[in-house]
XYZ file of N, CA, C and O in Angstrom:
876
model
N 230.376 -137.368 79.706
C 230.629 -138.760 79.360
C 231.752 -138.880 78.321
O 232.603 -139.768 78.404
N 231.720 -137.996 77.324
C 232.756 -138.039 76.280
C 234.135 -137.775 76.887
O 235.118 -138.455 76.547
N 234.202 -136.794 77.797
C 235.499 -136.463 78.416
C 236.019 -137.623 79.257
O 237.206 -137.953 79.222
N 235.142 -138.241 80.037
C 235.556 -139.388 80.855
C 236.076 -140.516 79.980
O 237.120 -141.116 80.267
N 235.329 -140.822 78.912
C 235.698 -141.942 78.056
C 237.050 -141.714 77.396
O 237.911 -142.610 77.401
N 237.252 -140.530 76.829
C 238.510 -140.244 76.133
C 239.662 -140.162 77.123
O 240.757 -140.691 76.868
N 239.448 -139.514 78.265
C 240.511 -139.372 79.265
C 241.000 -140.741 79.743
O 242.209 -141.003 79.786
N 240.075 -141.616 80.086
C 240.467 -142.946 80.565
C 241.101 -143.777 79.459
O 242.052 -144.534 79.696
N 240.572 -143.654 78.230
C 241.125 -144.420 77.112
C 242.563 -144.009 76.816
O 243.446 -144.865 76.630
N 242.806 -142.696 76.772
C 244.159 -142.205 76.485
C 245.112 -142.584 77.614
O 246.253 -143.006 77.364
N 244.665 -142.449 78.864
C 245.511 -142.851 79.991
C 245.880 -144.334 79.909
O 247.020 -144.709 80.197
N 244.912 -145.151 79.517
C 245.178 -146.590 79.400
C 246.200 -146.875 78.300
O 247.065 -147.740 78.452
N 246.100 -146.115 77.208
C 247.040 -146.309 76.109
C 248.452 -145.862 76.477
O 249.436 -146.413 75.971
N 248.546 -144.861 77.348
C 249.849 -144.323 77.728
C 250.445 -145.006 78.961
O 251.554 -144.684 79.369
N 249.704 -145.934 79.543
C 250.139 -146.580 80.788
C 251.498 -147.254 80.616
O 251.748 -147.925 79.611
N 252.374 -147.081 81.598
C 253.714 -147.675 81.546
C 253.658 -149.156 81.903
O 252.912 -149.558 82.815
N 254.442 -149.940 81.203
C 254.456 -151.383 81.463
C 255.040 -151.728 82.829
O 254.719 -152.768 83.412
N 255.897 -150.837 83.358
C 256.501 -151.105 84.666
C 255.646 -150.621 85.835
O 256.033 -150.727 86.996
N 254.467 -150.060 85.511
C 253.547 -149.640 86.557
C 253.819 -148.284 87.166
O 253.116 -147.877 88.104
N 254.801 -147.542 86.665
C 255.092 -146.206 87.192
C 254.002 -145.226 86.782
O 253.368 -145.399 85.727
N 253.766 -144.196 87.598
C 252.717 -143.216 87.277
C 253.010 -142.474 85.972
O 254.166 -142.344 85.559
N 251.948 -141.996 85.346
C 252.103 -141.214 84.123
C 252.792 -139.885 84.419
O 252.595 -139.290 85.481
N 253.594 -139.423 83.472
C 254.247 -138.130 83.609
C 253.239 -137.013 83.395
O 252.167 -137.214 82.829
N 253.611 -135.808 83.825
C 252.715 -134.658 83.680
C 252.424 -134.366 82.208
O 251.311 -133.967 81.856
N 253.413 -134.573 81.338
C 253.193 -134.348 79.902
C 252.196 -135.356 79.339
O 251.384 -135.017 78.466
N 252.224 -136.573 79.838
C 251.285 -137.593 79.368
C 249.873 -137.302 79.865
O 248.894 -137.483 79.124
N 249.768 -136.831 81.108
C 248.463 -136.406 81.607
C 247.935 -135.214 80.820
O 246.730 -135.091 80.576
N 248.852 -134.333 80.408
C 248.464 -133.163 79.621
C 247.886 -133.586 78.275
O 246.910 -132.989 77.786
N 248.471 -134.620 77.660
C 247.958 -135.139 76.388
C 246.548 -135.691 76.569
O 245.638 -135.409 75.776
N 246.348 -136.481 77.618
C 245.022 -137.040 77.895
C 244.012 -135.937 78.157
O 242.864 -135.987 77.687
N 244.436 -134.917 78.897
C 243.568 -133.789 79.205
C 243.187 -133.032 77.948
O 242.013 -132.684 77.740
N 244.170 -132.756 77.106
C 243.927 -131.990 75.886
C 242.956 -132.706 74.955
O 241.981 -132.110 74.470
N 243.186 -133.992 74.719
C 242.328 -134.742 73.808
C 240.908 -134.880 74.340
O 239.937 -134.740 73.592
N 240.784 -135.158 75.639
C 239.440 -135.299 76.214
C 238.719 -133.963 76.271
O 237.507 -133.886 76.052
N 239.461 -132.871 76.531
C 238.856 -131.542 76.558
C 238.347 -131.130 75.193
O 237.237 -130.591 75.066
N 239.138 -131.388 74.144
C 238.718 -131.057 72.781
C 237.473 -131.856 72.400
O 236.510 -131.302 71.842
N 237.479 -133.139 72.727
C 236.323 -133.984 72.414
C 235.063 -133.483 73.119
O 234.005 -133.335 72.504
N 235.202 -133.215 74.414
C 234.054 -132.725 75.168
C 233.554 -131.387 74.665
O 232.343 -131.147 74.597
N 234.478 -130.492 74.302
C 234.097 -129.178 73.800
C 233.334 -129.257 72.491
O 232.311 -128.580 72.312
N 233.813 -130.090 71.568
C 233.159 -130.225 70.261
C 231.785 -130.879 70.405
O 230.794 -130.415 69.837
N 231.714 -131.961 71.173
C 230.462 -132.694 71.331
C 229.408 -131.847 72.051
O 228.225 -131.844 71.677
N 229.823 -131.105 73.060
C 228.861 -130.381 73.886
C 228.539 -128.964 73.447
O 227.626 -128.348 74.007
N 229.241 -128.431 72.431
C 229.072 -127.018 72.082
C 227.653 -126.640 71.648
O 227.114 -125.636 72.126
N 227.010 -127.395 70.758
C 225.633 -127.026 70.385
C 224.687 -126.954 71.582
O 223.865 -126.035 71.682
N 224.803 -127.918 72.487
C 223.939 -127.904 73.671
C 224.254 -126.716 74.568
O 223.351 -126.122 75.184
N 225.542 -126.335 74.661
C 225.933 -125.165 75.457
C 225.308 -123.901 74.884
O 224.818 -123.033 75.623
N 225.328 -123.759 73.554
C 224.742 -122.583 72.917
C 223.253 -122.492 73.243
O 222.745 -121.437 73.634
N 222.554 -123.607 73.067
C 221.114 -123.626 73.338
C 220.830 -123.293 74.797
O 219.911 -122.527 75.100
N 221.604 -123.858 75.702
C 221.415 -123.609 77.131
C 221.567 -122.135 77.463
O 220.718 -121.542 78.140
N 222.641 -121.534 76.968
C 222.898 -120.120 77.249
C 221.815 -119.239 76.644
O 221.303 -118.317 77.286
N 221.454 -119.510 75.395
C 220.461 -118.671 74.718
C 219.091 -118.770 75.367
O 218.399 -117.761 75.529
N 218.685 -119.967 75.721
C 217.362 -120.141 76.324
C 217.290 -119.499 77.699
O 216.257 -118.937 78.085
N 218.387 -119.551 78.466
C 218.411 -118.896 79.773
C 218.425 -117.378 79.644
O 217.874 -116.671 80.479
N 219.070 -116.876 78.585
C 219.236 -115.436 78.403
C 218.047 -114.787 77.698
O 217.920 -113.562 77.702
N 217.165 -115.567 77.115
C 216.124 -115.032 76.230
C 215.199 -114.040 76.912
O 214.841 -113.007 76.342
N 214.808 -114.335 78.140
C 213.856 -113.468 78.828
C 214.450 -112.117 79.197
O 213.705 -111.178 79.493
N 215.776 -112.011 79.185
C 216.416 -110.737 79.498
C 216.449 -109.798 78.292
O 216.787 -108.629 78.434
N 216.114 -110.314 77.112
C 216.149 -109.513 75.883
C 214.804 -108.835 75.638
O 213.761 -109.308 76.101
N 214.790 -107.730 74.884
C 213.514 -107.128 74.467
C 212.720 -108.135 73.645
O 213.311 -108.977 72.946
N 211.383 -108.072 73.701
C 210.562 -109.066 72.980
C 210.916 -109.207 71.499
O 210.883 -110.309 70.955
N 211.274 -108.101 70.857
C 211.570 -108.146 69.419
C 212.869 -108.886 69.108
O 213.103 -109.280 67.960
N 213.723 -109.086 70.107
C 215.025 -109.711 69.879
C 215.105 -111.124 70.443
O 216.133 -111.782 70.330
N 214.018 -111.590 71.045
C 214.041 -112.924 71.623
C 214.001 -113.998 70.539
O 213.393 -113.823 69.489
N 214.637 -115.103 70.827
C 214.693 -116.205 69.864
C 213.491 -117.134 70.013
O 213.124 -117.830 69.071
N 212.925 -117.199 71.219
C 211.706 -117.966 71.473
C 211.831 -119.448 71.094
O 210.954 -120.015 70.451
N 212.930 -120.061 71.518
C 213.067 -121.507 71.319
C 212.089 -122.219 72.242
O 212.063 -121.970 73.443
N 211.286 -123.111 71.692
C 210.314 -123.833 72.518
C 210.978 -124.930 73.339
O 210.572 -125.219 74.459
N 211.988 -125.554 72.778
C 212.736 -126.605 73.456
C 214.072 -126.761 72.732
O 214.355 -126.035 71.765
N 214.871 -127.708 73.175
C 216.210 -127.866 72.609
C 216.159 -128.273 71.135
O 216.933 -127.763 70.310
N 215.251 -129.177 70.774
C 215.145 -129.635 69.383
C 214.717 -128.477 68.481
O 215.285 -128.269 67.395
N 213.718 -127.732 68.937
C 213.243 -126.576 68.165
C 214.341 -125.530 68.026
O 214.546 -124.956 66.952
N 215.085 -125.304 69.106
C 216.176 -124.339 69.063
C 217.263 -124.760 68.099
O 217.793 -123.945 67.331
N 217.611 -126.050 68.124
C 218.635 -126.564 67.214
C 218.186 -126.424 65.759
O 218.967 -126.025 64.882
N 216.929 -126.707 65.513
C 216.380 -126.586 64.157
C 216.430 -125.140 63.671
O 216.866 -124.872 62.540
N 216.004 -124.190 64.532
C 216.015 -122.777 64.146
C 217.426 -122.254 63.936
O 217.668 -121.449 63.030
N 218.361 -122.688 64.779
C 219.749 -122.260 64.619
C 220.282 -122.637 63.243
O 220.858 -121.806 62.532
N 220.089 -123.897 62.875
C 220.616 -124.374 61.588
C 219.877 -123.723 60.424
O 220.496 -123.344 59.417
N 218.561 -123.556 60.553
C 217.772 -123.001 59.450
C 218.039 -121.519 59.233
O 218.161 -121.063 58.098
N 218.129 -120.750 60.310
C 218.259 -119.297 60.166
C 219.698 -118.801 60.161
O 219.983 -117.749 59.585
N 220.611 -119.554 60.812
C 221.991 -119.094 60.926
C 222.993 -119.979 60.202
O 224.175 -119.632 60.119
N 222.515 -121.124 59.717
C 223.408 -122.027 59.006
C 224.065 -123.026 59.942
O 224.055 -122.881 61.172
N 224.682 -124.041 59.351
C 225.304 -125.108 60.133
C 226.467 -124.586 60.968
O 226.796 -125.132 62.030
N 227.080 -123.495 60.514
C 228.216 -122.939 61.252
C 227.802 -122.355 62.595
O 228.650 -122.130 63.457
N 226.509 -122.102 62.772
C 226.047 -121.565 64.050
C 226.296 -122.543 65.195
O 226.375 -122.136 66.364
N 226.425 -123.828 64.882
C 226.695 -124.826 65.904
C 228.098 -124.683 66.482
O 228.417 -125.284 67.504
N 228.930 -123.886 65.796
C 230.313 -123.684 66.242
C 230.517 -122.321 66.894
O 231.658 -121.946 67.184
N 229.433 -121.571 67.107
C 229.562 -120.277 67.775
C 230.157 -120.486 69.162
O 229.706 -121.337 69.926
N 231.180 -119.703 69.473
C 231.799 -119.822 70.791
C 232.592 -121.095 70.981
O 232.903 -121.464 72.119
N 232.935 -121.778 69.881
C 233.654 -123.047 70.011
C 235.034 -122.849 70.634
O 235.483 -123.677 71.419
N 235.697 -121.732 70.291
C 237.017 -121.454 70.867
C 236.980 -121.417 72.385
O 237.691 -122.187 73.059
N 236.134 -120.537 72.978
C 236.016 -120.523 74.442
C 235.533 -121.854 75.013
O 235.930 -122.243 76.107
N 234.686 -122.566 74.258
C 234.206 -123.866 74.741
C 235.339 -124.880 74.833
O 235.417 -125.646 75.793
N 236.220 -124.878 73.818
C 237.352 -125.796 73.842
C 238.306 -125.455 74.984
O 238.810 -126.343 75.671
N 238.541 -124.150 75.166
C 239.400 -123.719 76.275
C 238.774 -124.129 77.595
O 239.442 -124.686 78.475
N 237.488 -123.889 77.728
C 236.792 -124.196 78.970
C 236.774 -125.702 79.229
O 237.013 -126.155 80.354
N 236.503 -126.487 78.179
C 236.453 -127.933 78.349
C 237.816 -128.499 78.723
O 237.919 -129.407 79.555
N 238.882 -127.952 78.112
C 240.228 -128.407 78.445
C 240.591 -128.024 79.871
O 241.156 -128.823 80.624
N 240.253 -126.781 80.246
C 240.513 -126.344 81.617
C 239.709 -127.177 82.615
O 240.205 -127.532 83.687
N 238.462 -127.484 82.250
C 237.613 -128.277 83.146
C 238.190 -129.668 83.340
O 238.244 -130.182 84.462
N 238.627 -130.275 82.238
C 239.202 -131.613 82.332
C 240.462 -131.606 83.182
O 240.659 -132.463 84.051
N 241.340 -130.619 82.915
C 242.592 -130.536 83.666
C 242.337 -130.287 85.145
O 242.904 -130.953 86.013
N 241.467 -129.324 85.430
C 241.241 -128.943 86.823
C 240.432 -129.985 87.586
O 240.627 -130.164 88.791
N 239.539 -130.691 86.914
C 238.726 -131.710 87.584
C 239.464 -133.048 87.664
O 239.702 -133.572 88.745
N 239.819 -133.581 86.520
C 240.376 -134.930 86.476
C 241.778 -134.994 87.082
O 242.064 -135.858 87.905
N 242.654 -134.081 86.618
C 244.036 -134.132 87.080
C 244.122 -133.804 88.566
O 244.826 -134.495 89.322
N 243.417 -132.756 89.003
C 243.471 -132.419 90.428
C 242.878 -133.544 91.273
O 243.393 -133.861 92.349
N 241.822 -134.184 90.784
C 241.244 -135.329 91.509
C 242.252 -136.469 91.595
O 242.467 -137.040 92.673
N 242.874 -136.809 90.455
C 243.856 -137.906 90.444
C 245.042 -137.612 91.363
O 245.497 -138.478 92.117
N 245.540 -136.364 91.307
C 246.701 -135.996 92.127
C 246.355 -136.020 93.610
O 247.095 -136.585 94.434
N 245.219 -135.421 93.969
C 244.814 -135.374 95.381
C 244.527 -136.775 95.922
O 244.910 -137.112 97.044
N 243.876 -137.597 95.115
C 243.580 -138.972 95.535
C 244.883 -139.756 95.744
O 245.038 -140.471 96.745
N 245.823 -139.606 94.802
C 247.102 -140.321 94.911
C 247.859 -139.897 96.160
O 248.467 -140.732 96.854
N 247.839 -138.615 96.483
C 248.540 -138.133 97.674
C 247.917 -138.696 98.945
O 248.626 -139.063 99.891
N 246.598 -138.758 98.993
C 245.932 -139.305 100.173
C 246.236 -140.792 100.328
O 246.440 -141.281 101.446
N 246.283 -141.514 99.204
C 246.593 -142.949 99.277
C 248.035 -143.175 99.725
O 248.318 -144.115 100.476
N 248.957 -142.310 99.279
C 250.353 -142.442 99.695
C 250.532 -142.172 101.185
O 251.476 -142.656 101.804
N 249.622 -141.394 101.760
C 249.700 -141.097 103.189
C 249.042 -142.175 104.038
O 248.913 -142.017 105.259
N 248.586 -143.232 103.389
C 248.075 -144.367 104.146
C 246.569 -144.477 104.231
O 246.052 -145.395 104.870
N 245.849 -143.562 103.603
C 244.391 -143.649 103.616
C 243.940 -144.797 102.719
O 244.527 -145.067 101.678
N 242.874 -145.454 103.120
C 242.325 -146.548 102.322
C 241.563 -145.984 101.126
O 240.943 -144.923 101.208
N 241.628 -146.700 100.003
C 240.908 -146.273 98.796
C 239.413 -146.499 99.004
O 238.853 -147.536 98.655
N 238.779 -145.495 99.596
C 237.382 -145.637 100.009
C 236.562 -144.446 99.531
O 237.079 -143.507 98.919
N 235.279 -144.473 99.847
C 234.375 -143.383 99.471
C 234.823 -142.079 100.123
O 234.685 -141.003 99.533
N 235.358 -142.156 101.342
C 235.818 -140.947 102.032
C 236.928 -140.249 101.245
O 236.924 -139.019 101.089
N 237.881 -141.022 100.734
C 238.966 -140.452 99.922
C 238.400 -139.871 98.633
O 238.781 -138.769 98.218
N 237.492 -140.583 97.992
C 236.887 -140.091 96.748
C 236.112 -138.803 96.997
O 236.157 -137.869 96.184
N 235.401 -138.752 98.136
C 234.637 -137.550 98.476
C 235.566 -136.359 98.693
O 235.343 -135.274 98.149
N 236.614 -136.551 99.493
C 237.534 -135.452 99.802
C 238.246 -134.953 98.546
O 238.378 -133.742 98.325
N 238.718 -135.870 97.697
C 239.434 -135.480 96.484
C 238.520 -134.756 95.508
O 238.908 -133.751 94.900
N 237.287 -135.226 95.353
C 236.358 -134.578 94.425
C 235.879 -133.236 94.969
O 235.658 -132.289 94.200
N 235.730 -133.120 96.296
C 235.339 -131.842 96.910
C 236.407 -130.781 96.631
O 236.095 -129.657 96.235
N 237.673 -131.153 96.830
C 238.766 -130.216 96.563
C 238.889 -129.920 95.071
O 239.173 -128.782 94.663
N 238.664 -130.937 94.235
C 238.716 -130.727 92.786
C 237.651 -129.743 92.338
O 237.863 -128.979 91.383
N 236.520 -129.722 93.034
C 235.470 -128.755 92.717
C 235.922 -127.324 92.937
O 235.615 -126.424 92.143
N 236.667 -127.087 94.033
C 237.220 -125.753 94.292
C 238.178 -125.320 93.187
O 238.106 -124.197 92.672
N 239.068 -126.230 92.818
C 240.050 -125.930 91.770
C 239.345 -125.671 90.444
O 239.625 -124.677 89.754
N 238.422 -126.544 90.076
C 237.759 -126.444 88.776
C 236.928 -125.166 88.660
O 236.945 -124.501 87.618
N 236.202 -124.820 89.707
C 235.363 -123.618 89.654
C 236.213 -122.379 89.447
O 235.871 -121.493 88.647
N 237.327 -122.294 90.158
C 238.199 -121.115 90.045
C 238.870 -121.041 88.685
O 238.915 -119.993 88.048
N 239.384 -122.175 88.222
C 240.102 -122.201 86.944
C 239.160 -121.921 85.778
O 239.527 -121.218 84.823
N 237.942 -122.457 85.834
C 237.024 -122.360 84.696
C 236.182 -121.087 84.679
O 235.557 -120.782 83.657
N 236.148 -120.346 85.774
C 235.257 -119.195 85.859
C 235.467 -118.169 84.745
O 234.498 -117.751 84.102
N 236.709 -117.733 84.457
C 236.877 -116.758 83.362
C 236.388 -117.295 82.020
O 235.733 -116.568 81.257
N 236.688 -118.549 81.716
C 236.238 -119.138 80.452
C 234.723 -119.277 80.421
O 234.096 -119.102 79.370
N 234.100 -119.582 81.566
C 232.642 -119.678 81.635
C 231.988 -118.340 81.332
O 231.015 -118.251 80.571
N 232.493 -117.280 81.970
C 231.942 -115.946 81.754
C 232.071 -115.545 80.292
O 231.113 -115.083 79.660
N 233.261 -115.740 79.730
C 233.516 -115.360 78.347
C 232.657 -116.175 77.384
O 232.056 -115.634 76.448
N 232.577 -117.479 77.605
C 231.778 -118.354 76.751
C 230.308 -117.949 76.763
O 229.663 -117.863 75.716
N 229.787 -117.665 77.951
C 228.384 -117.289 78.066
C 228.104 -115.958 77.364
O 227.086 -115.809 76.685
N 229.016 -114.997 77.517
C 228.824 -113.697 76.867
C 228.843 -113.839 75.350
O 228.037 -113.214 74.652
N 229.769 -114.639 74.829
C 229.883 -114.809 73.375
C 228.661 -115.521 72.814
O 228.098 -115.119 71.800
N 228.222 -116.588 73.484
C 227.098 -117.371 72.979
C 225.782 -116.611 73.071
O 224.889 -116.795 72.248
N 225.651 -115.759 74.090
C 224.392 -115.047 74.299
C 224.332 -113.738 73.529
O 223.264 -113.150 73.371
N 225.484 -113.260 73.045
C 225.554 -111.925 72.462
C 224.767 -111.816 71.166
O 224.727 -112.725 70.354
N 224.155 -110.660 71.009
C 223.549 -110.271 69.742
C 224.153 -108.919 69.406
O 223.836 -107.897 70.024
N 225.051 -108.911 68.474
C 225.768 -107.693 68.131
C 224.953 -106.906 67.118
O 224.490 -107.438 66.117
N 224.780 -105.615 67.350
C 223.922 -104.798 66.506
C 224.723 -103.832 65.656
O 225.708 -103.252 66.110
N 224.279 -103.661 64.403
C 224.827 -102.627 63.549
C 224.098 -101.327 63.831
O 223.153 -101.268 64.627
N 224.508 -100.255 63.168
C 223.843 -98.968 63.362
C 222.375 -99.026 62.949
O 221.538 -98.292 63.457
N 222.062 -99.915 61.998
C 220.687 -100.040 61.531
C 219.817 -100.825 62.494
O 218.602 -100.856 62.356
N 220.450 -101.481 63.449
C 219.702 -102.299 64.397
C 219.613 -103.748 63.987
O 219.032 -104.567 64.684
N 220.198 -104.080 62.847
C 220.154 -105.469 62.391
C 221.208 -106.295 63.101
O 222.228 -105.767 63.532
N 220.992 -107.566 63.177
C 221.940 -108.454 63.830
C 223.121 -108.738 62.899
O 222.938 -108.957 61.714
N 224.282 -108.743 63.428
C 225.433 -109.239 62.677
C 225.698 -110.659 63.135
O 225.211 -111.085 64.176
N 226.457 -111.410 62.394
C 226.581 -112.824 62.694
C 227.602 -113.159 63.755
O 227.437 -114.108 64.483
N 228.706 -112.413 63.873
C 229.822 -112.871 64.684
C 230.135 -111.908 65.821
O 229.961 -110.705 65.720
N 230.600 -112.472 66.883
C 231.102 -111.691 68.017
C 232.498 -112.198 68.303
O 232.690 -113.386 68.548
N 233.498 -111.305 68.242
C 234.878 -111.734 68.429
C 235.151 -112.026 69.901
O 234.811 -111.253 70.783
N 235.820 -113.147 70.138
C 236.086 -113.602 71.495
C 236.988 -112.615 72.233
O 236.686 -112.190 73.353
N 238.118 -112.247 71.609
C 239.071 -111.384 72.286
C 238.513 -109.979 72.461
O 238.838 -109.310 73.437
N 237.666 -109.571 71.526
C 237.005 -108.268 71.677
C 236.083 -108.276 72.887
O 236.032 -107.317 73.664
N 235.364 -109.381 73.055
C 234.481 -109.525 74.215
C 235.284 -109.552 75.514
O 234.913 -108.907 76.503
N 236.385 -110.300 75.519
C 237.234 -110.380 76.713
C 237.784 -109.005 77.082
O 237.793 -108.623 78.265
N 238.246 -108.248 76.076
C 238.789 -106.922 76.340
C 237.709 -105.979 76.863
O 237.952 -105.182 77.771
N 236.509 -106.081 76.307
C 235.401 -105.228 76.756
C 235.059 -105.510 78.216
O 234.841 -104.588 79.007
N 235.004 -106.801 78.568
C 234.713 -107.157 79.966
C 235.787 -106.598 80.890
O 235.488 -105.990 81.921
N 237.049 -106.804 80.526
C 238.155 -106.331 81.359
C 238.168 -104.806 81.457
O 238.353 -104.243 82.545
N 237.950 -104.148 80.333
C 238.053 -102.693 80.283
C 236.899 -102.010 81.021
O 237.091 -100.965 81.660
N 235.693 -102.569 80.913
C 234.520 -101.914 81.486
C 234.148 -102.414 82.882
O 233.544 -101.682 83.665
N 234.513 -103.681 83.207
C 234.072 -104.261 84.472
C 235.208 -104.704 85.380
O 234.979 -104.968 86.554
N 236.416 -104.817 84.813
C 237.559 -105.213 85.623
C 237.743 -106.720 85.705
O 236.915 -107.501 85.235
N 238.841 -107.122 86.342
C 239.199 -108.545 86.431
C 238.150 -109.335 87.205
O 237.859 -110.495 86.880
N 237.565 -108.727 88.223
C 236.598 -109.444 89.061
C 235.385 -109.916 88.268
O 234.711 -110.875 88.667
N 235.108 -109.255 87.132
C 233.955 -109.655 86.324
C 234.106 -111.069 85.782
O 233.116 -111.756 85.535
N 235.363 -111.514 85.598
C 235.587 -112.857 85.084
C 235.268 -113.932 86.122
O 235.275 -115.128 85.791
N 235.016 -113.511 87.361
C 234.682 -114.472 88.417
C 233.265 -114.252 88.939
O 232.912 -114.730 90.017
N 232.464 -113.542 88.159
C 231.065 -113.378 88.526
C 230.377 -114.744 88.529
O 230.588 -115.559 87.636
N 229.558 -114.967 89.529
C 228.838 -116.238 89.617
C 229.669 -117.387 90.143
O 229.281 -118.551 89.978
N 230.803 -117.071 90.813
C 231.660 -118.148 91.308
C 230.926 -119.011 92.320
O 230.988 -120.248 92.248
N 230.227 -118.384 93.251
C 229.545 -119.138 94.315
C 228.468 -120.062 93.747
O 228.466 -121.271 94.042
N 227.526 -119.557 92.936
C 226.540 -120.497 92.377
C 227.169 -121.558 91.484
O 226.679 -122.693 91.433
N 228.257 -121.206 90.805
C 228.946 -122.214 89.982
C 229.503 -123.327 90.855
O 229.404 -124.510 90.516
N 230.098 -122.945 92.003
C 230.656 -123.956 92.898
C 229.548 -124.790 93.531
O 229.674 -126.017 93.650
N 228.458 -124.130 93.926
C 227.331 -124.848 94.520
C 226.758 -125.861 93.527
O 226.327 -126.960 93.911
N 226.785 -125.514 92.236
C 226.311 -126.437 91.212
C 227.334 -127.538 90.929
O 226.983 -128.716 90.822
N 228.610 -127.155 90.812
C 229.633 -128.094 90.351
C 230.080 -129.077 91.424
O 230.305 -130.259 91.130
N 230.233 -128.610 92.659
C 230.794 -129.470 93.700
C 229.965 -130.732 93.936
O 230.510 -131.847 93.881
N 228.647 -130.637 94.184
C 227.869 -131.883 94.354
C 227.918 -132.763 93.112
O 227.954 -133.991 93.212
N 227.933 -132.122 91.936
C 227.996 -132.891 90.689
C 229.284 -133.700 90.611
O 229.262 -134.892 90.268
N 230.413 -133.066 90.948
C 231.689 -133.772 90.897
C 231.767 -134.873 91.942
O 232.265 -135.965 91.664
N 231.298 -134.587 93.144
C 231.338 -135.591 94.215
C 230.553 -136.830 93.800
O 231.048 -137.964 93.884
N 229.323 -136.625 93.324
C 228.490 -137.760 92.912
C 229.106 -138.476 91.711
O 229.170 -139.710 91.668
N 229.576 -137.684 90.734
C 230.136 -138.263 89.510
C 231.356 -139.124 89.805
O 231.458 -140.267 89.325
N 232.292 -138.589 90.600
C 233.521 -139.334 90.853
C 233.292 -140.553 91.743
O 233.954 -141.587 91.563
N 232.371 -140.453 92.696
C 232.077 -141.623 93.540
C 231.472 -142.743 92.697
O 231.857 -143.917 92.807
N 230.519 -142.383 91.831
C 229.914 -143.387 90.951
C 230.956 -143.928 89.962
O 231.021 -145.134 89.697
N 231.782 -143.022 89.439
C 232.840 -143.411 88.503
C 233.786 -144.433 89.135
O 234.136 -145.450 88.512
N 234.185 -144.197 90.374
C 235.092 -145.122 91.058
C 234.432 -146.477 91.281
O 235.071 -147.527 91.129
N 233.155 -146.464 91.638
C 232.440 -147.726 91.846
C 232.359 -148.521 90.543
O 232.595 -149.737 90.513
N 232.011 -147.826 89.445
C 231.896 -148.496 88.153
C 233.255 -148.992 87.670
O 233.361 -150.087 87.098
N 234.298 -148.175 87.895
C 235.632 -148.567 87.453
C 236.108 -149.824 88.189
O 236.637 -150.755 87.583
N 235.888 -149.852 89.501
C 236.299 -151.016 90.282
C 235.495 -152.247 89.865
O 236.032 -153.365 89.780
N 234.202 -152.057 89.611
C 233.359 -153.185 89.184
C 233.819 -153.714 87.836
O 233.878 -154.935 87.620
N 234.178 -152.804 86.927
C 234.635 -153.205 85.593
C 235.915 -154.022 85.692
O 236.036 -155.099 85.104
N 236.900 -153.491 86.429
C 238.181 -154.188 86.531
C 238.049 -155.527 87.272
O 238.773 -156.475 86.985
N 237.101 -155.586 88.223
C 236.910 -156.836 88.955
C 236.337 -157.937 88.065
O 236.623 -159.126 88.245
N 235.531 -157.536 87.075
C 234.849 -158.533 86.239
C 235.596 -158.836 84.941
O 235.487 -159.931 84.403
N 236.324 -157.846 84.412
C 236.877 -158.006 83.077
C 238.398 -157.996 83.013
O 238.982 -158.067 81.954
N 239.056 -157.850 84.161
C 240.517 -157.797 84.119
C 241.099 -158.883 85.041
O 240.485 -159.299 85.981
């Protein structure tokens, strides 16, 4: 929601008075700002999601045992400090920016091309553009998703077995590349696409309906 709101707001502010399409640099600005906003707003929830999904894979002595999202958020702040909410923020910002660019921009470009070829602005066009945007987004975001999940889920151990607080992003990326190869950055591509594609199709179709309703009533 945050990404949609910021992306549309920035695009509206940058809109040309003569009605010409926005330049690629202007779309890049909208993408960057909306991606940063989405990354910052969603990062704590991303951490909780990754940790709770990963918990059962850990030995019992190392599990965090979050009962729910509120309990997990409370334990994170109490035991790790307020800065724990920013764990993996770098990969999250990269991922959110890539997601915005690959989803929104590819959807806008594909939709515009279909309309220029004479297709009516209908649900069919929205479906086709969002379906293709899902392919682009899944591929573009996969490396950042893998890296983000590894960083957020990691528990780095000292020789004593105690937990250390930080896991370096580039160190994690190098370890994945060195030990598992480039293909490791695309692990889970199929389930990611199966999850993302229906979400994008439904989201963009509803978004178009709401946008048209808004402009019909208030513009």
